[in-house]
Amino acid sequence: MPEFFERKQLFTDDGGQLLGSQCKQCGVRQFPPTAICRYCGHDELDEIVLAKTGKVKAFSFDRQFAIGDVELLDGITVFGRIEPLDPERLAVGVPVTLTPLETEDGRIIRFVMDD
Amino acid sequence: MTNVAVIGVGMTRFTRQSERGYDGMAREAVTKALDDAGLETGAIEAIFCGETIAGIGAGQRMLKDFAFGGVPVTNIENACASSSSAMIEACAWIKAGLCDVALALGAEVLSPAPKGPLEVSKENWMFAAGMNLPMWYAMQAHRHMHEYGLTREQLAQVVVKSRTVAQHNEVAHFREPTSVEEVLGSALIADPLTLFQCCPKTDGASAVILASERVVRKGDHRPVWIRGAKLQSGTAVYSDHPIEIGTARRSAQMALEEAGVEPTDLDVAEVHDAFSIGEILYTEALGICGEGEAGHYVEAGHSLPSTDRTAINTSGGLLSRGHPLAASGLAMINEIVLQLRGEAGARQKEGARLGAAHNMGASDFQIDGNVCSVFVLEAG
């Protein structure tokens, strides 16, 4: 199977940051990383490392945990768990930092609200 | 290409009735649709069956006790928009001249599913981080609250309105009136959505019979004409590329353009209110009101059949009629057809001539809706 049909890894090798792709033709930066541009179909893309910090763009929570879309400083939006579960603080615009969560089932995208 | 009309509709009550099975419910919906159209089974030339979790060869199994005489049965899985996708295909067959009369149906046994959000794969990075359907809709709600000042009370008002009309709909799952206080006081599911703002897991079946203009003209039929029928798929969302029109907005624009009408011309619309915020988002996506205005639209009572604006989800929608996944799309068509024939009883929109049905399907949140169909129907 050609390389471009394989899923690409989400995290950098050290697990600390997220990877994305930037299309060499249309320039759109996208997540998850991809071998074919989702917007123009071009197959030459650069691997990029995404910013670690951003602001909550949308969120929700139940009694167990909170989640949200986070707009990273480089303009790409990524979905993840948001901690701590604090409905009083959680709001659109709250600054957060990527802090990947290691679980038995693998690494999960988690953002922690800045102090 | 020929015009296509709906000449018969039928559906079961939507409720907990898993003991009837797919075939039992499908028999009722299809028999009612045939009776409504005044047709025998032999008149059906092609069958399209929407299914999601019914399993392999669903349509053939559901219909095995009918004398359809071996006509083609094609099963279509397209998430919560499966049966409306089946109707899209039935229309295409008739327009292409492959048949003159086609049956579309959908059925679902969903009530035995585990309590809580529908189970989805944990394999995907989003699901692993906690994404599910209520959470996705809840995020849209918070975004809307932030951007446009949508209030929790307006979200609850969607449910109050839904139950108000569902009292008069004998096929609806929930028919008891409720209040803003009761809606907001029900269990937290995904803030700001409470239990009453989520559709129930319902069992049911629905069916629609479609015919070419030639058949309509030579018979004694009560046609409701299909003026627009469009289906679109979602596109990628996680990038720095702003998405200017979502799948729902794009599908609606295409269907309304095909019909040659403006959204405000619609007398009635069924929109995909799997959650209260769904009705808000999709009322705006169809262009029935401006962006950010749907909270006010429901609060002002415009979505009820009693005002001169477009009435929204006069059936009670997915919130009150219930949401048996693969049966919901054609249940929407059932309601619009009753409205356009003037047969909707106490929930009738007076003089309704033009209606739309908007059905979404989702399973992967990396795209802005997996599938969306919009039909525009006109009274005959």
XYZ file of N, CA and C in Angstrom, chain A residues 7 10 27-32 38-39 57-63 65 67-69 74-81 92 108-109, chain B residues 123-131 134-136 138-140 142-143 146 187-192 236-241 243 366:
192
model
N -2.027 6.003 8.164
C -2.248 7.089 9.112
C -0.918 7.591 9.612
N 0.174 11.320 15.435
C -0.357 12.613 15.871
C 0.676 13.415 16.646
N -1.035 25.851 0.766
C -0.561 26.475 1.994
C -1.383 26.189 3.242
N -2.524 25.507 3.097
C -3.376 25.278 4.269
C -2.684 24.330 5.245
N -2.682 24.743 6.517
C -2.124 23.908 7.569
C -3.263 23.093 8.177
N -3.016 21.816 8.386
C -4.116 20.958 8.799
C -3.712 19.909 9.826
N -4.704 19.462 10.558
C -4.544 18.447 11.583
C -5.730 17.495 11.461
N -5.563 16.178 11.657
C -4.305 15.453 11.863
C -3.411 15.521 10.622
N -6.185 17.908 2.210
C -7.645 17.714 2.245
C -8.372 18.804 1.471
N -7.666 19.858 1.089
C -8.332 20.992 0.442
C -8.094 21.055 -1.053
N -11.992 27.535 22.269
C -12.886 28.115 21.256
C -14.330 27.657 21.504
N -14.479 26.425 21.964
C -15.799 25.866 22.303
C -15.554 24.769 23.319
N -16.541 24.516 24.174
C -16.312 23.515 25.219
C -17.618 22.900 25.678
N -17.505 21.827 26.435
C -18.635 21.267 27.173
C -18.066 20.417 28.293
N -18.940 19.996 29.184
C -18.507 19.109 30.260
C -19.711 18.355 30.787
N -19.442 17.201 31.394
C -20.471 16.518 32.166
C -19.943 16.385 33.585
N -20.426 15.422 34.353
C -19.985 15.353 35.756
C -18.591 14.736 35.885
N -15.842 14.867 33.144
C -14.721 15.541 32.492
C -15.205 16.649 31.565
N -14.312 18.835 27.828
C -13.677 18.720 26.505
C -13.806 20.058 25.787
N -13.068 20.206 24.710
C -13.255 21.431 23.954
C -12.428 21.491 22.695
N -12.787 22.445 21.847
C -11.956 22.799 20.704
C -11.038 23.919 21.150
N -0.919 29.038 16.476
C -0.634 29.089 15.034
C -1.903 29.012 14.179
N -3.067 29.092 14.832
C -4.305 29.227 14.073
C -5.034 27.934 13.770
N -4.434 26.785 14.119
C -5.103 25.510 13.865
C -5.943 25.142 15.085
N -7.143 24.645 14.851
C -8.013 24.241 15.948
C -7.893 22.741 16.161
N -7.777 22.337 17.432
C -7.637 20.919 17.783
C -8.586 20.595 18.925
N -9.199 19.432 18.847
C -10.097 18.982 19.910
C -9.335 18.207 20.967
N -9.700 18.356 22.235
C -9.073 17.551 23.280
C -9.805 17.625 24.603
N -9.352 16.794 25.527
C -9.799 16.849 26.922
C -9.297 18.158 27.517
N -15.086 30.284 26.827
C -14.454 30.603 25.547
C -13.371 31.653 25.803
N -3.510 10.538 24.848
C -4.711 11.316 24.555
C -4.369 12.797 24.524
N -5.013 13.531 23.614
C -4.807 14.983 23.548
C -5.505 15.621 24.745
N -11.466 4.214 18.825
C -10.213 4.108 18.080
C -9.704 5.482 17.656
N -10.653 6.336 17.297
C -10.332 7.666 16.798
C -9.781 8.556 17.927
N -8.833 9.443 17.597
C -8.223 10.310 18.612
C -9.237 11.209 19.301
N -10.305 11.584 18.608
C -11.300 12.461 19.223
C -12.141 11.712 20.235
N -12.594 10.509 19.846
C -13.411 9.722 20.770
C -12.599 9.375 22.012
N -11.303 9.113 21.817
C -10.436 8.767 22.950
C -10.365 9.913 23.954
N -10.476 11.149 23.456
C -10.398 12.313 24.346
C -11.755 12.676 24.946
N -12.809 11.958 24.574
C -14.108 12.178 25.206
C -15.204 12.697 24.300
N -14.964 12.725 23.004
C -15.997 13.217 22.093
C -17.137 12.212 21.971
N -23.584 14.110 22.059
C -24.027 15.242 22.898
C -22.923 16.275 23.119
N -21.693 15.819 23.320
C -20.592 16.763 23.540
C -20.371 17.635 22.303
N -20.471 17.026 21.128
C -20.264 17.799 19.906
C -21.321 18.896 19.789
N -23.097 20.111 22.190
C -22.953 21.038 23.319
C -21.880 22.086 23.020
N -20.815 21.677 22.357
C -19.781 22.655 21.979
C -20.350 23.697 21.014
N -21.181 23.234 20.077
C -21.805 24.192 19.152
C -22.682 25.171 19.929
N -22.322 26.163 23.129
C -21.499 27.161 23.834
C -20.926 28.190 22.865
N -20.558 27.728 21.687
C -20.040 28.644 20.682
C -21.119 29.669 20.297
N -21.672 32.166 23.004
C -20.585 33.136 23.034
C -20.703 34.150 21.892
N -31.552 16.081 34.076
C -30.146 15.700 34.321
C -29.183 16.350 33.329
N -28.016 16.746 33.828
C -26.960 17.284 32.961
C -26.410 16.152 32.080
N -26.384 16.397 30.784
C -25.790 15.420 29.851
C -24.452 15.951 29.347
N -24.471 17.117 28.733
C -23.246 17.774 28.251
C -23.579 19.264 28.265
N -23.049 19.970 29.242
C -23.417 21.370 29.438
C -23.321 22.162 28.129
N -24.320 22.936 27.746
C -25.549 23.304 28.463
C -26.729 22.352 28.227
N -13.309 18.410 5.723
C -12.428 18.435 6.897
C -12.570 19.732 7.689
N -12.450 19.624 9.013
C -12.634 20.816 9.843
C -11.402 21.281 10.597
N -10.463 20.393 10.944
C -9.364 20.805 11.824
C -8.171 21.345 11.027
N -8.257 22.624 10.712
C -7.204 23.258 9.933
C -7.231 24.756 10.208
N -6.357 25.492 9.528
C -6.426 26.943 9.664
C -7.203 27.554 8.514
N -7.918 26.700 7.793
C -8.678 27.141 6.628
C -10.123 27.363 7.062
N -13.934 27.486 7.362
C -15.024 26.872 6.599
C -16.148 27.887 6.497
N -14.286 14.698 12.512
C -13.226 15.407 11.798
C -13.767 16.041 10.517
